[in-house]
Amino acid sequence: MNLIEELRWRGMLHDFMPGTEEQLAAEMTTGYIGFDPTASSLHIGNLATIMLLVQLQRAGHKPVALVGGATGMIGDPSGKSAERNLLSEETLQTNQAGIRAQLEKFLDFNCGANSAEIVNNYDWFKEFSFLNFLRDVGKHITVNYMMSKDSVKKRINADEEGERAEGLSYTEFAYQLIQGYDFYHLYKNKNVRLQMGASDQWGNITTGTELIRRMDGGKAFALVGKLVTKSDGTKFGKSEGGNVWLNAELTSPYKFYQFWLNLSDEEAEKLIKVYTLLPQDEIARITEEHNQAPHLRVLQKALAKDVTIRVHSEEDYNAAVEASEILFGKGDLATLKGLSEQILLSVFEGVPQVEITKEQYAEANTVSDLLSETTQGLIFDSKGEAKRMIKNGGVRVNLEKVQSAEDAVNFELLQEKYLVVQKGKKNYYLVSVK
RNA sequence: GGGGAGAUUCCAGAGCGGCCAAAUGGAACGGACUGUAACUCCGUUAGUGUAAACUUUCGCAGGUUCGAAUCCUGCUCUCCCCA
């Protein structure tokens, strides 16, 4: 199965330029995808794009991951309805390092001819003067051409309902040209023939192929993947706490595992093809098994396992499963009391924790005080919020429901120093009293 | 440079002198149901307070008024159109 066929059955393929398939068939082709350092970690939305590179490499081609040190300074208007804030250079550098480290986990950098590479477009843009850029690059592309891109049009024209457009700064307008030049640079220096990306990158990528054609008479190709969306069409990759990050410090392996486990059947079936490398017959078998007994969530479990292991590690996966069983099994106070301190801590690793002193604990008059003021707003921002939630029956301490916000604080401390606090069913906190 | 529109609680968006902590919708969170789901239903969404009530909030700074998100003045910012 060639790359295009592979991506197609996995439902990852959105569109590609004519000739791409022939190019891939003809020779080992170098393809790249850019990642802008807008955060210190990639999230699972980016991971779908990384999977394109992974599939490229599996098909015997050479993947290049570009860290957008330069483009990140500009801001891509694609898919954004409003002008973005610029990040400081310092932030960008921290972010670049983080992203680089993550990319290295997914691609093989040592497998001979098609070993992966990482490049940073800041390297070739830092010395490129503005005037030279205008003369050497800008001259080849007309404003008319740039204006015809959807990402630009959306920001300039009012939409169908007559809503005013947000406008677009010259800086963001120039973004596609910068990205286009990246492609040209890699084409010239790294023999890159293909740029991939999410489908919203189509416009930017074709500016690149156009630039290569005009500056060099060369032929380069584009392939974009489907933008992963939730079944209701909204943006994928956000959970209650915001984005689902690949960095364990931003999204703990436990939460990460839980995210996948909680997907709807429909999403799990779609995403297992995107996020895992499991072969077609294996996925068919799992889907079959799932449909026989949907409540067992075989699909979600298989997906969660595969992705958690690859993004984090086998140990992290095991810990996440163990923690899930304890927290979502029919545990009660007795179960918690039965855990050794070591297991207790490992179960709650990655769960927000607060430390308070024995004096503070003794001074808290009511449960609502304890869960807001005493614990420094970690669990609840205000007493009012704590009270409301308790009134709604949404708070448990040591797995037992708190009856009233005015209850006195006299819980049994686990191992003489821990309290397990639940806000709703899925949010756990560990309070340690020292 | 000229003309116009606008800035409201997480977002969108009503309010146009007291009944406004501010309609409605979205989103989020909590509860019931369930498969740690979907659907549906219910509740919550400025702070303190058991409550009555009080404090801070409607771009910023002043003013008018017994009383202002609502009126006036100045400022800042945003967008659109024309040159």
Short mmCIF file of C-alpha atoms (C1' of nucleotides) in Angstrom, two decimals:
data_model
loop_
_atom_site.label_atom_id
_atom_site.label_comp_id
_atom_site.label_asym_id
_atom_site.label_seq_id
_atom_site.Cartn_x
_atom_site.Cartn_y
_atom_site.Cartn_z
CA MET A 1 0.00 0.00 0.00
CA ASN A 2 1.50 3.33 -0.92
CA LEU A 3 1.38 6.44 1.21
CA ILE A 4 -1.67 7.94 -0.43
CA GLU A 5 -3.65 4.73 -0.17
CA GLU A 6 -2.57 4.34 3.43
CA LEU A 7 -3.64 7.85 4.34
CA ARG A 8 -6.88 7.45 2.48
CA TRP A 9 -8.12 4.38 4.32
CA ARG A 10 -7.05 5.93 7.57
CA GLY A 11 -9.25 8.88 6.74
CA MET A 12 -6.33 11.26 7.06
CA LEU A 13 -6.19 12.45 3.48
CA HIS A 14 -7.85 15.68 2.52
CA ASP A 15 -6.28 16.73 -0.73
CA PHE A 16 -3.06 16.62 -2.71
CA MET A 17 -1.67 18.24 -5.83
CA PRO A 18 -1.80 16.41 -9.12
CA GLY A 19 1.43 14.55 -9.68
CA THR A 20 2.09 13.92 -6.00
CA GLU A 21 1.35 10.24 -6.26
CA GLU A 22 3.66 9.86 -9.25
CA GLN A 23 6.44 11.72 -7.46
CA LEU A 24 6.13 9.43 -4.44
CA ALA A 25 6.15 6.37 -6.64
CA ALA A 26 9.16 7.50 -8.64
CA GLU A 27 11.71 7.96 -5.87
CA MET A 28 12.34 8.33 -2.19
CA THR A 29 10.86 11.73 -1.60
CA THR A 30 11.70 14.20 1.12
CA GLY A 31 8.66 15.85 2.63
CA TYR A 32 8.30 18.36 5.41
CA ILE A 33 5.80 19.81 7.82
CA GLY A 34 6.21 23.00 9.80
CA PHE A 35 5.32 23.49 13.45
CA ASP A 36 5.14 26.99 14.83
CA PRO A 37 6.34 27.38 18.40
CA THR A 38 3.22 29.04 19.73
CA ALA A 39 3.34 26.99 22.92
CA SER A 40 6.01 25.15 24.86
CA SER A 41 4.51 21.83 23.95
CA LEU A 42 2.68 20.28 21.07
CA HIS A 43 -0.85 19.09 21.66
CA ILE A 44 -2.78 16.19 20.21
CA GLY A 45 -4.00 18.34 17.34
CA ASN A 46 -0.39 18.67 16.25
CA LEU A 47 0.08 14.98 16.84
CA ALA A 48 -2.29 14.22 13.97
CA THR A 49 0.00 16.20 11.70
CA ILE A 50 3.05 14.48 13.10
CA MET A 51 1.41 11.22 12.17
CA LEU A 52 1.50 12.36 8.55
CA LEU A 53 5.27 12.56 8.82
CA VAL A 54 5.39 9.21 10.55
CA GLN A 55 3.35 7.65 7.75
CA LEU A 56 5.61 9.30 5.22
CA GLN A 57 8.62 7.72 6.83
CA ARG A 58 6.94 4.33 7.10
CA ALA A 59 6.28 4.47 3.39
CA GLY A 60 10.01 4.75 2.85
CA HIS A 61 10.30 8.47 2.35
CA LYS A 62 12.29 11.02 4.27
CA PRO A 63 10.52 13.28 6.78
CA VAL A 64 11.73 16.70 7.75
CA ALA A 65 10.16 18.52 10.67
CA LEU A 66 10.52 22.25 10.53
CA VAL A 67 10.39 24.20 13.76
CA GLY A 68 9.08 27.63 12.90
CA GLY A 69 11.45 29.87 14.81
CA ALA A 70 10.94 32.55 12.17
CA THR A 71 7.32 31.99 11.17
CA GLY A 72 6.35 31.76 14.83
CA MET A 73 7.40 35.38 15.16
CA ILE A 74 4.89 36.43 12.52
CA GLY A 75 1.65 34.58 13.22
CA ASP A 76 -0.26 32.52 10.71
CA PRO A 77 -3.63 34.01 9.76
CA SER A 78 -4.94 30.63 8.56
CA GLY A 79 -7.96 29.60 10.53
CA LYS A 80 -7.74 32.65 12.74
CA SER A 81 -10.47 35.21 12.65
CA ALA A 82 -8.50 37.83 14.51
CA GLU A 83 -5.02 39.27 14.50
CA ARG A 84 -2.74 37.45 16.89
CA ASN A 85 -0.46 38.72 19.57
CA LEU A 86 3.21 38.37 18.95
CA LEU A 87 5.25 36.24 21.30
CA SER A 88 8.49 37.41 22.79
CA GLU A 89 11.72 36.05 21.44
CA GLU A 90 12.50 34.44 24.76
CA THR A 91 9.20 32.56 24.86
CA LEU A 92 9.71 31.43 21.32
CA GLN A 93 13.07 29.94 22.14
CA THR A 94 11.80 28.01 25.11
CA ASN A 95 8.95 26.76 22.98
CA GLN A 96 11.22 25.70 20.15
CA ALA A 97 13.32 23.58 22.45
CA GLY A 98 10.24 21.89 23.89
CA ILE A 99 8.75 21.11 20.53
CA ARG A 100 11.99 19.81 19.16
CA ALA A 101 12.31 17.35 22.01
CA GLN A 102 8.81 16.06 21.38
CA LEU A 103 9.25 15.60 17.66
CA GLU A 104 12.25 13.46 18.33
CA LYS A 105 10.05 10.91 20.04
CA PHE A 106 7.99 10.08 16.99
CA LEU A 107 10.37 10.01 14.10
CA ASP A 108 13.32 7.76 13.44
CA PHE A 109 16.50 9.79 13.12
CA ASN A 110 18.77 6.88 12.54
CA CYS A 111 17.55 4.54 9.86
CA GLY A 112 19.79 5.25 6.93
CA ALA A 113 18.75 7.17 3.88
CA ASN A 114 15.31 8.14 5.05
CA SER A 115 16.29 9.22 8.56
CA ALA A 116 14.26 12.12 9.82
CA GLU A 117 15.69 15.59 10.20
CA ILE A 118 14.73 18.66 12.12
CA VAL A 119 15.37 22.14 10.78
CA ASN A 120 14.57 25.60 12.06
CA ASN A 121 13.61 28.31 9.61
CA TYR A 122 15.10 30.94 11.89
CA ASP A 123 18.47 29.66 10.70
CA TRP A 124 17.94 30.94 7.19
CA PHE A 125 15.80 33.92 8.01
CA LYS A 126 17.97 35.53 10.68
CA GLU A 127 20.48 36.75 8.10
CA PHE A 128 17.96 37.55 5.43
CA SER A 129 17.46 41.30 5.24
CA PHE A 130 14.07 42.79 4.61
CA LEU A 131 15.18 44.50 1.43
CA ASN A 132 16.75 41.37 0.06
CA PHE A 133 13.64 39.43 0.86
CA LEU A 134 11.50 41.90 -1.02
CA ARG A 135 13.84 41.86 -4.02
CA ASP A 136 14.53 38.14 -4.17
CA VAL A 137 11.26 36.66 -3.04
CA GLY A 138 8.46 39.22 -2.96
CA LYS A 139 9.00 40.16 -6.56
CA HIS A 140 7.90 36.73 -7.74
CA ILE A 141 4.49 36.69 -6.22
CA THR A 142 1.76 39.20 -6.87
CA VAL A 143 -0.42 40.67 -4.21
CA ASN A 144 -3.38 39.59 -6.31
CA TYR A 145 -2.27 36.01 -5.92
CA MET A 146 -1.76 36.34 -2.19
CA MET A 147 -5.11 38.05 -1.74
CA SER A 148 -6.93 35.19 -3.40
CA LYS A 149 -6.07 32.82 -0.54
CA ASP A 150 -8.99 31.90 1.66
CA SER A 151 -7.14 32.68 4.85
CA VAL A 152 -6.61 36.23 3.60
CA LYS A 153 -10.01 36.72 2.02
CA LYS A 154 -11.75 35.71 5.20
CA ARG A 155 -10.00 38.46 7.03
CA ILE A 156 -10.59 41.13 4.43
CA ASN A 157 -14.13 40.57 3.22
CA ALA A 158 -17.31 40.64 5.21
CA ASP A 159 -18.92 37.23 5.41
CA GLU A 160 -22.31 36.24 3.99
CA GLU A 161 -24.22 37.65 6.93
CA GLY A 162 -22.51 40.95 6.39
CA GLU A 163 -20.42 40.58 9.53
CA ARG A 164 -17.47 42.91 9.45
CA ALA A 165 -14.14 41.37 8.75
CA GLU A 166 -11.43 41.60 11.38
CA GLY A 167 -8.77 43.01 9.15
CA LEU A 168 -5.28 41.69 8.69
CA SER A 169 -1.94 43.30 9.41
CA TYR A 170 0.77 43.47 6.80
CA THR A 171 2.77 41.18 9.04
CA GLU A 172 0.29 38.35 8.97
CA PHE A 173 -0.39 38.97 5.32
CA ALA A 174 3.28 38.31 4.62
CA TYR A 175 3.17 35.00 6.49
CA GLN A 176 2.39 32.88 3.45
CA LEU A 177 5.36 34.34 1.65
CA ILE A 178 7.68 33.48 4.51
CA GLN A 179 6.36 29.96 4.64
CA GLY A 180 6.53 29.76 0.88
CA TYR A 181 10.16 30.70 1.01
CA ASP A 182 10.81 27.98 3.57
CA PHE A 183 9.60 25.47 1.05
CA TYR A 184 11.81 27.01 -1.62
CA HIS A 185 14.83 26.98 0.68
CA LEU A 186 14.32 23.35 1.58
CA TYR A 187 13.69 22.51 -2.04
CA LYS A 188 17.02 24.02 -2.98
CA ASN A 189 19.10 22.85 -0.04
CA LYS A 190 17.53 19.65 1.21
CA ASN A 191 15.97 18.32 -1.93
CA VAL A 192 12.53 18.62 -0.38
CA ARG A 193 9.79 17.99 -2.92
CA LEU A 194 6.70 17.79 -0.78
CA GLN A 195 5.10 19.86 1.91
CA MET A 196 2.36 18.41 4.05
CA GLY A 197 0.18 19.87 6.78
CA ALA A 198 -3.33 20.20 8.04
CA SER A 199 -5.92 21.17 5.46
CA ASP A 200 -5.93 24.81 6.55
CA GLN A 201 -2.36 25.01 5.31
CA TRP A 202 -3.29 24.40 1.70
CA GLY A 203 -3.10 28.05 0.75
CA ASN A 204 0.27 28.57 2.37
CA ILE A 205 1.69 25.42 0.84
CA THR A 206 0.62 26.25 -2.67
CA THR A 207 2.23 29.68 -2.34
CA GLY A 208 5.39 27.66 -1.77
CA THR A 209 5.00 25.45 -4.81
CA GLU A 210 4.17 28.51 -6.86
CA LEU A 211 7.28 30.28 -5.62
CA ILE A 212 9.42 27.29 -6.48
CA ARG A 213 7.94 27.23 -9.96
CA ARG A 214 8.51 30.92 -10.54
CA MET A 215 11.92 31.27 -8.94
CA ASP A 216 13.40 28.09 -10.20
CA GLY A 217 11.05 26.52 -12.72
CA GLY A 218 10.92 23.61 -10.28
CA LYS A 219 8.14 21.22 -9.45
CA ALA A 220 7.09 20.65 -5.87
CA PHE A 221 4.03 19.06 -4.35
CA ALA A 222 1.48 19.51 -1.62
CA LEU A 223 -0.50 17.06 0.45
CA VAL A 224 -2.80 18.04 3.27
CA GLY A 225 -4.45 15.95 5.92
CA LYS A 226 -7.93 16.24 7.31
CA LEU A 227 -8.27 18.60 10.17
CA VAL A 228 -9.30 16.47 13.10
CA THR A 229 -12.59 17.70 14.50
CA LYS A 230 -14.94 16.32 17.06
CA SER A 231 -18.09 14.64 15.90
CA ASP A 232 -20.03 17.82 16.63
CA GLY A 233 -17.67 19.76 14.39
CA THR A 234 -15.99 21.71 17.14
CA LYS A 235 -12.29 21.84 17.66
CA PHE A 236 -10.71 18.59 18.73
CA GLY A 237 -8.10 18.21 21.39
CA LYS A 238 -9.59 20.25 24.16
CA SER A 239 -10.78 18.64 27.34
CA GLU A 240 -12.20 20.17 30.49
CA GLY A 241 -8.86 21.56 31.48
CA GLY A 242 -8.14 23.05 28.07
CA ASN A 243 -5.75 21.62 25.54
CA VAL A 244 -4.50 18.07 25.75
CA TRP A 245 -0.74 18.47 25.64
CA LEU A 246 1.95 15.95 24.89
CA ASN A 247 4.08 17.29 27.72
CA ALA A 248 3.53 15.28 30.90
CA GLU A 249 3.84 18.39 33.02
CA LEU A 250 1.03 20.15 31.23
CA THR A 251 -1.25 17.13 30.85
CA SER A 252 -0.43 14.26 33.16
CA PRO A 253 -0.23 10.78 31.63
CA TYR A 254 -3.27 9.87 33.70
CA LYS A 255 -5.33 12.72 32.25
CA PHE A 256 -3.97 12.00 28.83
CA TYR A 257 -5.05 8.38 29.07
CA GLN A 258 -8.43 9.43 30.39
CA PHE A 259 -8.95 11.79 27.51
CA TRP A 260 -8.75 8.98 24.98
CA LEU A 261 -10.77 6.64 27.12
CA ASN A 262 -13.59 9.14 27.25
CA LEU A 263 -13.97 9.60 23.52
CA SER A 264 -17.31 8.77 22.00
CA ASP A 265 -17.57 5.54 20.02
CA GLU A 266 -17.74 7.42 16.78
CA GLU A 267 -14.65 9.44 17.49
CA ALA A 268 -12.67 6.50 18.76
CA GLU A 269 -13.37 4.55 15.61
CA LYS A 270 -12.22 7.44 13.47
CA LEU A 271 -9.22 8.41 15.54
CA ILE A 272 -7.73 5.00 16.14
CA LYS A 273 -6.86 5.05 12.45
CA VAL A 274 -5.24 8.43 12.70
CA TYR A 275 -3.33 8.15 15.95
CA THR A 276 -2.16 4.57 15.95
CA LEU A 277 -0.12 2.58 13.47
CA LEU A 278 -2.24 -0.54 13.90
CA PRO A 279 -2.86 -2.32 10.59
CA GLN A 280 -6.19 -2.37 8.83
CA ASP A 281 -7.23 -5.93 9.79
CA GLU A 282 -6.32 -5.39 13.41
CA ILE A 283 -8.44 -2.25 13.57
CA ALA A 284 -11.29 -4.05 11.85
CA ARG A 285 -11.08 -6.78 14.47
CA ILE A 286 -11.09 -4.30 17.35
CA THR A 287 -14.01 -2.39 15.87
CA GLU A 288 -15.92 -5.62 15.47
CA GLU A 289 -15.24 -6.60 19.04
CA HIS A 290 -16.26 -3.17 20.20
CA ASN A 291 -19.58 -3.25 18.39
CA GLN A 292 -20.47 -6.51 20.05
CA ALA A 293 -20.20 -4.96 23.48
CA PRO A 294 -19.93 -1.19 23.19
CA HIS A 295 -20.04 -0.64 26.92
CA LEU A 296 -16.68 -2.34 27.32
CA ARG A 297 -15.16 0.41 25.17
CA VAL A 298 -12.65 -1.82 23.52
CA LEU A 299 -11.87 0.80 20.91
CA GLN A 300 -11.23 3.54 23.40
CA LYS A 301 -9.01 1.28 25.47
CA ALA A 302 -6.95 0.14 22.53
CA LEU A 303 -6.53 3.69 21.31
CA ALA A 304 -5.72 5.06 24.75
CA LYS A 305 -3.16 2.34 25.34
CA ASP A 306 -1.37 2.77 22.06
CA VAL A 307 -1.17 6.53 22.18
CA THR A 308 -0.29 6.78 25.87
CA ILE A 309 2.57 4.35 25.45
CA ARG A 310 3.93 6.13 22.43
CA VAL A 311 3.62 9.65 23.81
CA HIS A 312 4.62 8.79 27.36
CA SER A 313 5.78 5.28 28.25
CA GLU A 314 4.67 1.81 29.13
CA GLU A 315 5.10 2.54 32.85
CA ASP A 316 3.03 5.69 32.56
CA TYR A 317 0.34 3.71 30.81
CA ASN A 318 0.27 1.04 33.49
CA ALA A 319 0.12 3.64 36.21
CA ALA A 320 -2.74 5.39 34.44
CA VAL A 321 -4.72 2.17 34.14
CA GLU A 322 -4.10 1.30 37.74
CA ALA A 323 -5.15 4.73 38.89
CA SER A 324 -8.26 4.59 36.72
CA GLU A 325 -9.28 1.29 38.22
CA ILE A 326 -8.93 2.54 41.73
CA LEU A 327 -10.67 5.82 41.08
CA PHE A 328 -13.46 4.53 38.89
CA GLY A 329 -13.83 1.06 40.28
CA LYS A 330 -16.21 0.67 43.16
CA GLY A 331 -13.77 2.05 45.64
CA ASP A 332 -14.82 3.54 48.94
CA LEU A 333 -13.09 4.83 52.02
CA ALA A 334 -12.02 1.32 52.93
CA THR A 335 -10.30 0.87 49.57
CA LEU A 336 -8.40 4.08 50.02
CA LYS A 337 -7.42 3.16 53.54
CA GLY A 338 -6.11 -0.14 52.26
CA LEU A 339 -3.57 1.54 49.98
CA SER A 340 -0.01 1.93 51.08
CA GLU A 341 1.40 5.41 51.01
CA GLN A 342 3.50 4.52 48.00
CA ILE A 343 0.57 3.27 45.94
CA LEU A 344 -1.61 6.13 47.07
CA LEU A 345 0.97 8.62 45.86
CA SER A 346 1.50 6.87 42.57
CA VAL A 347 -2.23 6.72 41.91
CA PHE A 348 -2.47 10.42 42.50
CA GLU A 349 0.65 11.33 40.68
CA GLY A 350 -0.26 13.99 38.21
CA VAL A 351 -3.33 14.96 40.17
CA PRO A 352 -3.15 18.50 41.54
CA GLN A 353 -1.79 18.46 45.05
CA VAL A 354 -1.70 20.94 47.89
CA GLU A 355 0.21 20.87 51.08
CA ILE A 356 -1.13 22.50 54.18
CA THR A 357 0.11 22.48 57.75
CA LYS A 358 -1.61 20.75 60.64
CA GLU A 359 -2.34 24.18 62.10
CA GLN A 360 -4.06 25.34 58.94
CA TYR A 361 -6.05 22.16 58.84
CA ALA A 362 -7.14 22.63 62.43
CA GLU A 363 -8.08 26.25 61.80
CA ALA A 364 -10.45 25.50 58.94
CA ASN A 365 -13.89 25.77 60.44
CA THR A 366 -16.00 24.36 57.68
CA VAL A 367 -15.55 22.15 54.68
CA SER A 368 -16.05 25.10 52.34
CA ASP A 369 -13.28 27.04 54.08
CA LEU A 370 -10.95 24.09 53.84
CA LEU A 371 -11.54 23.56 50.15
CA SER A 372 -11.17 27.20 49.18
CA GLU A 373 -9.12 29.43 51.48
CA THR A 374 -7.07 26.85 53.30
CA THR A 375 -6.04 25.12 50.13
CA GLN A 376 -5.11 28.43 48.49
CA GLY A 377 -7.81 28.41 45.88
CA LEU A 378 -6.50 25.32 44.13
CA ILE A 379 -9.69 23.36 44.47
CA PHE A 380 -12.18 26.22 44.57
CA ASP A 381 -11.48 29.85 43.81
CA SER A 382 -13.94 31.13 46.34
CA LYS A 383 -16.01 29.96 49.23
CA GLY A 384 -19.13 30.70 47.27
CA GLU A 385 -18.10 28.34 44.53
CA ALA A 386 -17.30 25.61 47.03
CA LYS A 387 -20.67 26.08 48.67
CA ARG A 388 -22.56 25.98 45.42
CA MET A 389 -20.85 22.82 44.32
CA ILE A 390 -21.42 21.14 47.66
CA LYS A 391 -25.06 22.12 47.49
CA ASN A 392 -25.25 20.48 44.08
CA GLY A 393 -23.81 17.34 45.59
CA GLY A 394 -20.64 17.53 43.54
CA VAL A 395 -17.99 17.30 46.23
CA ARG A 396 -16.57 14.22 47.87
CA VAL A 397 -13.83 13.83 50.40
CA ASN A 398 -12.24 10.41 50.62
CA LEU A 399 -14.91 9.21 48.20
CA GLU A 400 -17.73 10.17 50.55
CA LYS A 401 -20.14 12.90 49.63
CA VAL A 402 -19.93 16.11 51.60
CA GLN A 403 -23.44 16.78 52.89
CA SER A 404 -23.24 20.42 53.82
CA ALA A 405 -20.82 23.27 53.28
CA GLU A 406 -21.11 24.05 56.95
CA ASP A 407 -19.93 20.65 58.06
CA ALA A 408 -17.06 20.70 60.48
CA VAL A 409 -13.74 19.40 59.28
CA ASN A 410 -13.20 16.01 60.86
CA PHE A 411 -12.15 13.64 58.17
CA GLU A 412 -10.10 10.57 58.61
CA LEU A 413 -6.67 11.33 57.19
CA LEU A 414 -5.33 8.58 55.00
CA GLN A 415 -1.92 7.43 56.20
CA GLU A 416 -2.45 10.11 58.86
CA LYS A 417 -1.84 12.89 56.36
CA TYR A 418 -3.76 12.70 53.11
CA LEU A 419 -7.20 13.71 51.99
CA VAL A 420 -8.58 12.79 48.59
CA VAL A 421 -10.92 15.48 47.34
CA GLN A 422 -13.23 15.08 44.35
CA LYS A 423 -14.85 17.90 42.45
CA GLY A 424 -17.41 16.21 40.30
CA LYS A 425 -16.69 12.70 39.19
CA LYS A 426 -13.49 13.21 37.35
CA ASN A 427 -11.50 15.89 39.10
CA TYR A 428 -9.35 14.67 41.91
CA TYR A 429 -7.13 16.58 44.29
CA LEU A 430 -4.78 15.36 46.91
CA VAL A 431 -4.42 17.42 50.07
CA SER A 432 -1.55 16.53 52.32
CA VAL A 433 -1.49 17.74 55.89
CA LYS A 434 2.02 18.04 57.25
"C1'" G B 1 -6.95 63.90 5.97
"C1'" G B 2 -12.58 63.30 5.87
"C1'" G B 3 -17.05 60.51 7.20
"C1'" G B 4 -19.39 56.57 9.98
"C1'" A B 5 -19.91 52.55 13.63
"C1'" G B 6 -18.45 50.62 18.10
"C1'" A B 7 -16.00 49.14 23.23
"C1'" U B 8 -21.29 45.43 28.52
"C1'" U B 9 -20.17 39.95 33.06
"C1'" C B 10 -15.86 33.41 29.71
"C1'" C B 11 -17.78 34.47 24.40
"C1'" A B 12 -21.79 36.44 21.44
"C1'" G B 13 -25.33 39.95 22.51
"C1'" A B 14 -29.73 42.82 24.96
"C1'" G B 15 -30.23 46.90 28.17
"C1'" C B 16 -30.42 53.30 27.01
"C1'" G B 17 -31.69 57.26 34.31
"C1'" G B 18 -34.04 53.78 39.56
"C1'" C B 19 -37.49 47.23 39.45
"C1'" C B 20 -29.55 45.77 36.77
"C1'" A B 21 -24.73 41.73 39.38
"C1'" A B 22 -27.36 43.26 34.42
"C1'" A B 23 -32.34 39.60 29.52
"C1'" U B 24 -31.28 35.79 25.95
"C1'" G B 25 -28.11 32.37 23.47
"C1'" G B 26 -23.47 29.75 23.38
"C1'" A B 27 -19.79 27.60 26.21
"C1'" A B 28 -18.17 25.62 30.73
"C1'" C B 29 -18.94 23.22 35.35
"C1'" G B 30 -22.09 20.24 38.77
"C1'" G B 31 -26.36 16.68 39.53
"C1'" A B 32 -29.84 12.59 37.70
"C1'" C B 33 -29.60 8.84 33.81
"C1'" U B 34 -25.48 5.85 31.44
"C1'" G B 35 -20.76 2.49 29.27
"C1'" U B 36 -15.91 7.17 33.57
"C1'" A B 37 -20.50 7.57 26.92
"C1'" A B 38 -24.35 9.88 23.64
"C1'" C B 39 -29.28 11.78 24.20
"C1'" U B 40 -32.47 14.11 27.70
"C1'" C B 41 -33.73 16.61 32.12
"C1'" C B 42 -32.34 19.79 36.38
"C1'" G B 43 -28.96 23.26 38.74
"C1'" U B 44 -24.73 26.75 38.79
"C1'" U B 45 -21.53 30.59 36.24
"C1'" A B 46 -18.53 38.56 40.53
"C1'" G B 47 -16.91 38.56 46.05
"C1'" U B 48 -18.27 38.26 51.43
"C1'" G B 49 -22.46 36.54 54.22
"C1'" U B 50 -26.93 31.07 56.88
"C1'" A B 51 -29.74 35.30 55.49
"C1'" A B 52 -31.24 40.35 55.20
"C1'" A B 53 -27.68 42.93 53.03
"C1'" C B 54 -23.12 44.90 51.65
"C1'" U B 55 -18.61 45.48 48.44
"C1'" U B 56 -16.31 45.58 43.40
"C1'" U B 57 -18.18 45.36 38.17
"C1'" C B 58 -20.71 47.49 31.96
"C1'" G B 59 -13.07 50.69 27.53
"C1'" C B 60 -10.34 54.93 30.79
"C1'" A B 61 -10.77 59.68 33.52
"C1'" G B 62 -13.90 63.30 35.12
"C1'" G B 63 -18.97 65.66 35.47
"C1'" U B 64 -24.61 66.14 35.88
"C1'" U B 65 -28.19 63.73 39.27
"C1'" C B 66 -31.14 61.89 45.47
"C1'" G B 67 -29.70 57.86 41.95
"C1'" A B 68 -25.81 56.28 35.87
"C1'" A B 69 -24.11 50.34 32.14
"C1'" U B 70 -27.71 54.04 30.67
"C1'" C B 71 -27.07 61.54 30.13
"C1'" C B 72 -22.63 65.22 29.35
"C1'" U B 73 -17.10 66.28 28.58
"C1'" G B 74 -12.25 64.64 27.55
"C1'" C B 75 -9.09 60.50 26.49
"C1'" U B 76 -7.61 55.54 24.69
"C1'" C B 77 -8.45 51.60 21.51
"C1'" U B 78 -11.02 48.83 17.42
"C1'" C B 79 -13.51 48.34 12.83
"C1'" C B 80 -15.75 50.10 8.14
"C1'" C B 81 -16.10 53.58 4.03
"C1'" C B 82 -14.06 57.73 1.11
"C1'" A B 83 -9.49 60.40 -0.25
#
